[in-house]
Amino acid sequence: MIAVELRKLLGRPRTWVMVALLCLLPTIVAVFLKTSGVAPRPGTGPAFLSAVLQNGALFPAAALAIVLPLFLPVAVSLIAGDAIAGEAAAGTLRYLLVRPVGRTRLLAAKLVSVVAFCVLAVAAVSGSAYVVGTQLFGATAVASVSGPDLSTSQATLRTVLAVLYVGWCMFGVAAVALFLSTCTDSPLAASLGAIALLVTSGVLVGLDSAGVVQPYLPTRYWLAFIDLFREPVAYRDLVRGTALQAVYLAVFLGGAWANFATKDVTS
Amino acid sequence: MSREQRAPVLRTRALVKRYGGVTAVDGVDLDVREGDRYGFLGPNGSGKTTTVRMVLGLVLPTSGEVELLGERRVSRVLPQVGALVEGPAAYGHLSGRANLTLSDAAGRGGARRTRTARVREVLEQVGLDGVDDRPVRAYSLGMRQRLGLAAALLQKPRLLVLDEPTNGLDPQGIREIRDLLLALNGQGTTVFLSSHLLAEIEALCTRVGVLDRGRLVAQDELSALKAPTGRMQVQTPDVAAAGRLLGTRLEVVEADTLLVRCADPAALNAELVGAGLRVRGLQPERRTLEDAVLEMTSDSSDRHSSDRPSGDRPSGDRHGSDRHGRRPA
């Protein structure tokens, strides 16, 4: 079943269009940076961009910071929101279940395929950004955000860690969208519901008077991956972010399973 | 072998489904035996689809139980059941062949070794073997219906559960599918056909269950439902003379056709001929399936008019006394 779901995901043109669009945005930014030669002043604009002109090897991290606030979670929400509700809307859900595919098995297979998309998307963005960055800006020794230089191997390791962290954050988004996907027969409603949650979270993170709830908001620690490029690495937010996403993952996947396993399929 | 000796294939006991305060299915006891061609009839909204969904484990019953191929845990035997529920569905961006391959790979009981051959075989069976690699999106409704049927046949099921399988097919297509189902039934496949099309059921099924407002109001052999009414149909040009001869036994006159209450056609014929009447035809009157079903069921549930329907439907008590379709003379 997992193989079937992966085949469906990878065989669908939509998947590749989304991945291509995700890679396109950082590339556009890179082209503008290169042609104008004007970087945002340090401390303004998306993270790392000011440093990218000197060092293309930092561009994967910058690219992640560019797509993380909106594009990446939207793409993940679309795929995960479509997982069950899309099958329901197309009418294929009932045929899968009478085939029969166990409900838990189907949900697990959908989860694997959504996780695969998250990994694919993050890897494609950082991979394409590495190529674009090193081609346009060249790769020299990487300066950490807080000053001292990082060796190439250190920088590579940290970029890989950043990719994993961002991927992990996307699993949290995927879990929310997958849960909503089991609640409705409309894939659009499920995706938009997940996006609405993220937008709400984003607004509250920027609102000082919402300080009480901020540590529990899903998007609160997303940009903590920037801390990986400090010397020494500031692990506090990274650990909190990882743990918080784990809680979101557990709660929403549990909810998705409990809901779907006992649901009347009337689509 | 009599029907009772054959193994039960699909059985439900006091099956009930409530959605909030609405009872969609109300104590249904289905009994389908191996080799049956079972027609499941009922007006729109009578609970047919909900019952079918409960049988297949898509909808969980509020109470009661389902036994499929002798097994209470339905999911264990579903690989031996082929189903078409409320219209076919497939992934629009893939070809029919690719859809069947995916469906086969998704569940148990579909050996990879034989997959290509089985897909080819079912496409041939439903008459789609000449189809190219165009996506299902571009299929006509009839082609989709055939593809849905092909998917149901893919694991060589012992039981076929089909909901409106000829929807969207042209008359030739309907005949083809009917012949296919008859052939499969001849090889031992039990066919459970749910439909609101009486002609469909009448042409294919040997046994009929009638659902009305969630209740099973009849479950019997088709021939029993279409039993003689105890009247003779007599065609004669001498209508007036016959009227004088038969008196109150003559119940209905329609042009040159008389409906006469009489048990013995031979005696009636002798009496008419003896009195010098010319008889063109004489046969026992049989109820049509339509008559039988309309008597047992209430108004179509998608009818929402404020006044009671008039028309030629038997009026008054539809479930009680008037069960023989008698019309006053």
XYZ file of C-alpha atoms in Angstrom:
596
model
C 0.000 0.000 0.000
C 2.857 2.350 0.852
C 4.438 1.672 -2.533
C 1.093 2.384 -4.199
C 0.729 5.702 -2.390
C 4.274 6.734 -3.267
C 3.641 5.816 -6.872
C 0.487 7.954 -6.827
C 2.387 10.886 -5.303
C 5.335 10.720 -7.666
C 3.248 9.901 -10.716
C 1.175 12.992 -10.324
C 2.273 16.046 -12.336
C 0.914 18.296 -9.590
C 3.605 17.119 -7.159
C 6.397 18.119 -9.494
C 4.831 21.456 -10.404
C 4.710 22.341 -6.706
C 8.314 21.285 -6.139
C 9.394 23.286 -9.183
C 7.555 26.390 -7.977
C 9.124 26.026 -4.539
C 12.565 25.954 -6.126
C 11.742 28.842 -8.429
C 11.195 31.514 -5.765
C 14.684 31.344 -4.183
C 16.177 31.210 -7.679
C 14.388 34.430 -8.643
C 15.706 36.067 -5.469
C 19.224 34.859 -6.271
C 19.066 36.234 -9.802
C 17.979 39.642 -8.541
C 20.722 39.658 -5.908
C 23.320 38.774 -8.510
C 22.241 41.273 -11.160
C 21.768 44.194 -8.771
C 24.573 43.308 -6.383
C 22.561 45.009 -3.649
C 22.023 42.839 -0.592
C 19.580 43.714 2.176
C 21.370 45.428 5.029
C 22.362 42.922 7.733
C 19.475 42.366 10.084
C 16.810 43.181 7.509
C 15.059 41.020 4.906
C 15.005 37.231 5.015
C 17.698 35.597 7.127
C 21.177 35.080 5.613
C 20.460 37.057 2.472
C 22.929 39.760 3.400
C 25.651 37.124 3.703
C 24.827 35.270 0.521
C 26.536 37.778 -1.796
C 29.865 36.927 -0.191
C 29.197 33.220 0.032
C 26.942 31.113 -2.149
C 27.234 28.075 0.133
C 24.930 29.832 2.597
C 22.197 30.115 -0.018
C 20.454 26.781 0.824
C 19.800 28.086 4.337
C 18.666 31.423 2.910
C 16.369 29.636 0.463
C 14.757 27.693 3.293
C 14.192 30.954 5.154
C 12.564 32.403 2.017
C 10.039 29.577 1.448
C 9.440 28.712 5.111
C 7.011 31.464 6.109
C 4.426 30.716 3.415
C 5.207 28.677 0.316
C 6.489 25.517 1.933
C 3.672 25.136 4.500
C 1.084 25.924 1.808
C 2.477 23.201 -0.457
C 2.591 20.698 2.402
C -0.957 21.628 3.485
C -2.215 21.110 -0.059
C -0.721 17.640 -0.334
C -1.640 16.517 3.184
C -5.113 18.049 3.052
C -5.734 16.165 -0.157
C -4.618 12.827 1.311
C -7.943 11.434 2.549
C -10.409 14.165 1.536
C -9.121 14.058 -2.052
C -9.861 10.336 -2.275
C -13.264 10.971 -0.716
C -14.070 13.752 -3.178
C -13.006 11.607 -6.133
C -15.051 8.679 -4.809
C -12.001 6.419 -4.791
C -11.915 6.221 -0.985
C -14.811 3.772 -0.851
C -13.193 1.548 -3.450
C -9.891 1.543 -1.555
C -11.702 0.554 1.641
C -13.706 -2.262 0.044
C -10.666 -3.476 -1.892
C -10.015 -3.874 1.149
C -7.271 -1.663 2.499
C -7.448 -1.386 6.294
C -8.217 2.114 7.484
C -5.169 2.318 9.737
C -3.028 0.979 6.910
C -4.412 3.506 4.472
C -3.806 6.355 6.900
C -0.256 5.146 7.557
C 0.435 4.907 3.830
C -0.923 8.420 3.320
C 1.274 9.656 6.166
C 4.359 8.091 4.607
C 3.578 9.657 1.251
C 3.011 13.087 2.838
C 6.270 12.786 4.784
C 7.979 11.793 1.548
C 6.642 14.971 -0.048
C 7.953 17.112 2.835
C 11.393 15.537 2.497
C 11.302 15.859 -1.276
C 10.262 19.507 -1.136
C 12.838 20.551 1.463
C 15.598 18.569 -0.227
C 14.724 20.005 -3.649
C 14.708 23.576 -2.337
C 18.025 23.270 -0.530
C 19.608 21.224 -3.300
C 18.628 23.613 -6.069
C 19.617 26.542 -3.864
C 23.065 25.041 -3.320
C 23.620 24.718 -7.053
C 22.258 28.192 -7.792
C 24.129 29.770 -4.865
C 27.530 28.296 -5.612
C 27.177 28.975 -9.340
C 26.154 32.609 -8.933
C 28.081 33.672 -5.852
C 30.884 31.110 -5.526
C 31.690 29.182 -2.365
C 34.229 30.413 0.111
C 34.668 29.857 3.814
C 31.342 30.362 5.556
C 31.037 33.019 8.204
C 28.697 32.060 11.025
C 25.896 34.421 11.940
C 27.640 35.383 15.146
C 31.120 35.929 13.727
C 33.766 33.186 13.596
C 34.208 31.271 10.351
C 32.864 27.752 9.893
C 34.825 25.083 8.050
C 33.220 23.703 4.896
C 32.430 20.374 6.531
C 30.906 22.159 9.526
C 28.820 24.321 7.230
C 27.621 21.293 5.266
C 26.697 19.424 8.439
C 24.775 22.405 9.746
C 22.959 22.856 6.456
C 21.922 19.203 6.586
C 20.706 19.681 10.178
C 18.779 22.778 9.079
C 17.132 20.794 6.280
C 16.141 18.073 8.763
C 14.776 20.607 11.232
C 12.676 22.384 8.617
C 11.439 19.010 7.380
C 10.456 18.085 10.937
C 8.520 21.358 11.294
C 6.676 20.529 8.063
C 5.640 17.144 9.504
C 3.756 19.118 12.166
C 1.909 21.050 9.444
C 1.252 17.788 7.599
C -0.232 16.195 10.726
C -2.695 19.070 11.171
C -3.730 18.976 7.497
C -4.041 15.178 7.544
C -6.289 15.350 10.596
C -8.524 17.929 8.907
C -8.459 15.766 5.790
C -10.152 12.947 7.710
C -12.845 15.347 8.948
C -14.142 16.574 5.612
C -14.783 15.378 2.063
C -13.411 18.608 0.634
C -9.633 18.666 0.138
C -9.718 22.440 -0.227
C -11.367 22.875 3.180
C -8.754 20.659 4.819
C -5.838 22.524 3.239
C -7.257 25.953 3.945
C -8.034 24.941 7.525
C -4.403 24.019 8.102
C -3.212 27.220 6.423
C -5.631 29.266 8.531
C -4.135 27.736 11.670
C -0.628 28.663 10.511
C -1.618 32.225 9.615
C -3.262 32.641 13.026
C -0.135 31.288 14.660
C 2.017 33.628 12.592
C -0.028 36.666 13.620
C 0.085 35.728 17.299
C 3.839 35.101 17.211
C 4.299 38.697 16.119
C 1.926 40.048 18.764
C 3.623 40.950 22.040
C 0.422 40.815 24.077
C -0.036 37.144 23.064
C 3.184 36.282 24.896
C 1.453 33.749 27.146
C 0.548 31.385 24.338
C 3.554 32.009 22.113
C 5.657 29.054 23.327
C 2.856 26.713 22.183
C 2.239 28.128 18.725
C 3.195 25.795 15.864
C 5.188 28.408 13.941
C 6.939 29.873 16.992
C 10.257 28.015 16.596
C 10.325 27.483 12.856
C 13.079 30.014 12.184
C 15.182 28.556 15.003
C 17.183 26.701 12.365
C 19.103 29.967 11.914
C 20.605 29.266 15.334
C 22.417 26.307 13.760
C 24.633 28.814 11.975
C 25.715 30.568 15.165
C 29.031 29.779 16.750
C 28.546 28.160 19.189
C 25.168 26.745 18.169
C 22.252 27.993 20.319
C 20.330 24.804 20.877
C 17.629 26.100 23.241
C 15.000 27.065 20.650
C 15.893 24.159 18.377
C 15.197 21.660 21.132
C 11.977 23.390 22.103
C 10.865 23.580 18.488
C 11.589 19.900 17.908
C 9.683 18.911 21.042
C 6.747 21.195 20.254
C 6.402 19.763 16.736
C 6.525 16.257 18.220
C 3.541 17.132 20.403
C 1.589 18.551 17.455
C 2.480 15.468 15.433
C 1.327 13.057 18.146
C -1.895 14.879 18.973
C -3.083 15.435 15.406
C -2.033 12.051 14.080
C -3.797 10.449 17.026
C -6.867 12.513 16.264
C -6.700 11.607 12.580
C -6.472 7.919 13.398
C -9.257 7.974 15.991
C -11.517 9.886 13.627
C -10.830 7.917 10.477
C -10.908 4.439 12.027
C -14.496 4.897 13.213
C -15.840 7.151 10.507
C -18.867 6.390 8.317
C -17.610 6.701 4.769
C -20.537 8.169 2.865
C -18.639 9.861 0.064
C -30.377 -28.502 -4.452
C -33.018 -26.413 -2.785
C -32.324 -22.844 -1.886
C -32.170 -23.447 1.852
C -29.378 -25.970 1.436
C -27.121 -23.512 -0.302
C -24.565 -21.636 1.781
C -25.542 -18.147 2.938
C -23.404 -15.555 1.188
C -24.811 -12.381 2.620
C -26.908 -12.183 5.719
C -27.919 -9.303 7.917
C -29.792 -9.522 11.186
C -31.895 -6.622 12.450
C -29.579 -4.160 10.766
C -30.242 -0.591 11.902
C -28.587 2.707 10.998
C -29.596 5.962 12.592
C -28.190 9.333 11.628
C -29.107 11.548 14.544
C -32.865 11.257 14.819
C -33.338 9.865 11.323
C -33.546 6.111 10.925
C -32.134 5.361 7.479
C -32.210 1.578 7.786
C -34.622 -0.034 10.197
C -34.208 -3.697 11.099
C -33.264 -5.216 7.747
C -32.781 -8.997 7.524
C -31.260 -9.842 4.169
C -30.706 -13.441 3.170
C -28.709 -14.059 0.009
C -27.583 -17.587 -0.798
C -24.762 -18.909 -2.931
C -25.650 -18.706 -6.610
C -28.530 -16.267 -6.173
C -29.167 -13.407 -8.503
C -30.607 -11.114 -5.882
C -32.318 -7.858 -6.787
C -32.431 -5.216 -4.078
C -35.197 -2.792 -4.952
C -36.520 0.349 -3.428
C -37.368 3.939 -4.219
C -34.677 6.601 -4.026
C -33.828 7.351 -0.415
C -35.248 4.100 0.922
C -31.890 3.119 2.437
C -30.502 0.843 -0.284
C -27.123 2.481 -0.487
C -26.760 2.789 3.286
C -27.498 -0.932 3.590
C -24.960 -1.767 0.888
C -22.381 0.444 2.611
C -22.983 -1.294 5.932
C -22.614 -4.686 4.270
C -19.247 -3.599 2.868
C -18.029 -2.087 6.141
C -17.980 1.507 4.889
C -20.699 2.612 7.306
C -20.842 1.204 10.823
C -24.274 -0.132 11.813
C -26.004 1.426 14.819
C -27.088 -2.079 15.773
C -27.543 -5.476 14.202
C -24.981 -7.554 12.404
C -23.675 -8.387 8.970
C -22.383 -11.776 7.931
C -20.558 -11.889 4.635
C -19.512 -15.258 3.169
C -20.094 -16.780 6.595
C -17.774 -14.324 8.308
C -18.737 -11.603 10.806
C -15.475 -9.712 10.374
C -16.305 -8.375 6.973
C -12.796 -7.115 6.155
C -11.484 -10.710 6.164
C -13.660 -11.764 3.249
C -13.778 -8.497 1.304
C -11.000 -9.732 -1.034
C -13.563 -12.253 -2.309
C -16.186 -9.571 -2.885
C -16.327 -7.279 -5.892
C -18.247 -4.054 -5.438
C -19.602 -1.128 -7.364
C -21.071 1.401 -4.941
C -22.913 4.537 -6.065
C -21.216 4.915 -9.390
C -17.668 4.138 -10.472
C -14.667 6.191 -9.405
C -11.122 6.265 -10.706
C -8.114 8.551 -10.796
C -8.839 10.870 -13.707
C -5.241 11.518 -14.694
C -4.421 7.823 -15.124
C -5.473 5.384 -17.833
C -8.031 2.678 -17.110
C -5.311 0.059 -17.161
C -3.171 2.023 -14.699
C -6.178 2.467 -12.409
C -6.849 -1.268 -12.346
C -3.179 -2.014 -11.722
C -3.061 0.424 -8.794
C -6.284 -0.937 -7.319
C -4.967 -4.485 -7.574
C -1.671 -3.545 -5.947
C -3.385 -1.657 -3.119
C -4.927 -4.620 -1.321
C -4.482 -8.271 -0.541
C -5.282 -11.119 -2.890
C -3.836 -9.574 -6.021
C -0.705 -11.526 -6.930
C 1.754 -9.365 -8.812
C 2.747 -12.246 -11.089
C -0.723 -12.551 -12.596
C -1.631 -8.862 -12.469
C -1.086 -7.887 -16.099
C -2.949 -10.952 -17.327
C -5.874 -10.401 -14.940
C -6.163 -6.738 -15.876
C -6.223 -7.705 -19.553
C -8.852 -10.360 -18.891
C -11.303 -8.107 -17.014
C -10.911 -5.325 -19.567
C -11.883 -7.901 -22.194
C -14.844 -9.085 -20.107
C -16.334 -5.609 -19.808
C -15.571 -4.704 -23.409
C -12.806 -2.177 -22.798
C -9.927 -4.225 -24.199
C -9.598 -1.992 -27.240
C -9.188 1.143 -25.159
C -5.994 3.135 -25.590
C -3.936 4.877 -22.916
C -6.104 7.959 -22.709
C -6.766 9.122 -19.141
C -10.028 8.143 -17.435
C -10.874 11.847 -17.358
C -11.633 11.538 -21.083
C -13.884 8.472 -20.677
C -17.612 8.592 -21.298
C -19.979 7.717 -18.453
C -20.579 4.300 -19.974
C -16.848 3.597 -20.217
C -16.375 4.604 -16.589
C -19.167 2.274 -15.605
C -17.473 -0.570 -17.464
C -14.165 0.271 -15.813
C -15.814 0.205 -12.382
C -17.235 -3.200 -13.163
C -13.803 -4.361 -14.344
C -12.301 -3.286 -11.008
C -15.004 -5.265 -9.201
C -14.168 -8.386 -11.221
C -10.397 -8.121 -10.835
C -10.031 -10.575 -7.938
C -12.491 -13.107 -9.374
C -14.979 -12.508 -6.562
C -17.423 -15.071 -5.151
C -19.927 -12.290 -4.546
C -20.591 -9.231 -6.664
C -22.309 -6.305 -4.947
C -23.448 -3.902 -7.633
C -25.259 -0.629 -7.145
C -26.907 0.596 -10.374
C -24.317 -1.086 -12.621
C -25.937 -0.109 -15.903
C -26.237 3.573 -15.108
C -25.097 5.593 -18.117
C -24.979 2.639 -20.512
C -26.845 2.519 -23.808
C -29.289 -0.348 -24.495
C -26.614 -2.492 -26.167
C -24.303 -1.855 -23.244
C -27.024 -2.815 -20.773
C -27.631 -6.061 -22.636
C -23.873 -6.793 -22.731
C -23.462 -6.249 -19.001
C -26.547 -8.337 -18.270
C -25.160 -11.193 -20.368
C -21.833 -10.869 -18.572
C -23.502 -11.053 -15.164
C -25.568 -14.047 -16.257
C -22.432 -15.798 -17.483
C -20.585 -15.082 -14.221
C -23.581 -16.302 -12.254
C -23.570 -19.444 -14.348
C -19.983 -20.035 -13.207
C -21.070 -19.740 -9.578
C -20.692 -16.051 -8.746
C -23.472 -14.741 -6.539
C -24.849 -11.444 -7.813
C -26.406 -8.859 -5.517
C -27.856 -6.078 -7.613
C -29.222 -2.930 -6.050
C -31.365 -0.744 -8.267
C -34.485 1.328 -8.514
C -34.941 0.190 -12.112
C -37.590 -2.526 -12.032
C -36.963 -3.689 -15.576
C -33.317 -4.191 -14.735
C -34.128 -6.442 -11.778
C -36.914 -8.243 -13.598
C -34.626 -9.119 -16.493
C -31.784 -10.431 -14.373
C -32.795 -11.524 -10.915
C -34.383 -14.647 -9.506
C -34.906 -13.321 -6.033
C -35.989 -9.894 -4.896
C -35.824 -7.872 -1.704
C -37.871 -4.695 -1.523
C -36.840 -1.882 0.766
C -39.195 0.903 1.740
C -38.334 3.716 4.126
C -35.555 1.649 5.643
C -37.641 -1.495 6.128
C -37.493 -4.695 4.131
C -41.148 -5.055 3.111
C -40.685 -8.145 0.970
C -38.056 -10.763 0.274
C -39.099 -13.532 -2.045
C -38.600 -15.320 -5.325
C -39.406 -13.108 -8.284
C -41.922 -15.664 -9.539
C -43.789 -15.538 -6.210
C -44.011 -11.754 -6.321
C -45.381 -11.986 -9.831
C -47.961 -14.576 -8.763
C -51.278 -14.922 -10.600
C -53.943 -12.600 -9.274
C -56.848 -15.049 -9.477
C -58.304 -13.351 -12.540
C -58.359 -14.295 -16.189
C -57.663 -11.939 -19.060
C -60.160 -12.604 -21.797
C -60.032 -11.020 -25.240
C -63.338 -11.086 -27.015
C -65.208 -8.899 -29.497
C -68.529 -9.776 -27.774
C -68.079 -7.574 -24.753
C -71.732 -6.865 -24.068
C -72.779 -10.499 -24.264
C -69.956 -11.527 -21.985
C -71.050 -8.914 -19.476
C -74.535 -10.383 -19.354
C -73.206 -13.914 -19.010
C -70.586 -13.301 -16.318
C -72.403 -10.792 -14.105
C -70.393 -9.832 -11.028
C -67.549 -12.139 -11.938
C -66.570 -9.583 -14.580
C -64.470 -7.043 -12.727
C -62.820 -4.805 -15.309
C -63.517 -4.001 -18.935
C -60.846 -2.335 -21.022
C -61.882 -2.076 -24.694
C -62.110 -5.728 -25.819
C -60.184 -7.113 -22.840
C -62.093 -8.380 -19.832
C -60.743 -9.233 -16.405
C -62.781 -12.070 -14.967
C -62.527 -13.474 -11.447
C -62.127 -17.159 -12.037
C -59.706 -19.877 -10.920
C -59.964 -22.296 -13.835
C -59.226 -21.013 -17.345
C -60.485 -24.193 -19.015
C -63.920 -23.985 -17.357
C -64.241 -20.304 -18.168
C -63.359 -20.929 -21.774
C -65.905 -23.729 -22.056
C -68.598 -21.526 -20.517
C -67.908 -18.622 -22.865
C -67.717 -20.755 -25.971
C -70.794 -22.727 -24.867
C -72.744 -19.461 -24.754
C -71.687 -18.737 -28.322
C -69.123 -16.039 -27.510
C -66.047 -15.639 -29.648
C -62.851 -15.852 -27.579
C -59.708 -14.438 -29.110
C -57.424 -15.013 -26.163
C -57.537 -16.198 -22.595
C -54.766 -16.255 -20.000
C -54.313 -15.899 -16.247
C -53.593 -12.328 -15.211
C -50.176 -11.881 -13.580
C -49.033 -8.951 -11.579
C -46.043 -7.180 -12.996
C -43.124 -6.590 -10.689
C -43.971 -2.927 -10.930
C -47.457 -3.500 -9.549
C -46.087 -5.598 -6.725
C -43.423 -3.099 -5.767
C -45.625 -0.028 -6.020
C -48.128 -1.657 -3.715
C -45.526 -2.395 -1.100
C -43.645 0.885 -1.165
C -44.668 4.372 -0.243
C -44.146 7.561 -2.167
C -40.793 8.315 -3.672
C -38.813 10.007 -0.962
C -37.461 12.675 -3.280
C -41.023 13.835 -3.812
C -41.706 16.773 -1.557
C -45.083 18.160 -2.517
C -47.587 19.396 0.007
C -50.633 17.585 -1.377
C -50.911 13.817 -1.393
C -50.158 12.373 -4.799
C -53.192 11.301 -6.809
C -52.552 9.516 -10.095
C -53.113 5.862 -10.770
C -51.214 4.518 -7.799
C -53.254 2.317 -5.435
C -54.430 4.739 -2.804
C -55.396 4.337 0.819
C -53.735 1.618 2.821
C -50.710 0.625 0.784
C -49.446 -1.996 3.154
C -52.557 -3.720 4.386
C -55.643 -5.048 2.716
C -55.175 -4.247 -0.923
C -52.217 -6.446 -1.758
C -53.508 -7.997 -4.954
C -53.714 -5.017 -7.211
C -57.463 -5.282 -7.632
C -59.047 -2.357 -9.257
C -62.788 -1.766 -9.041
C -64.773 -2.600 -12.175
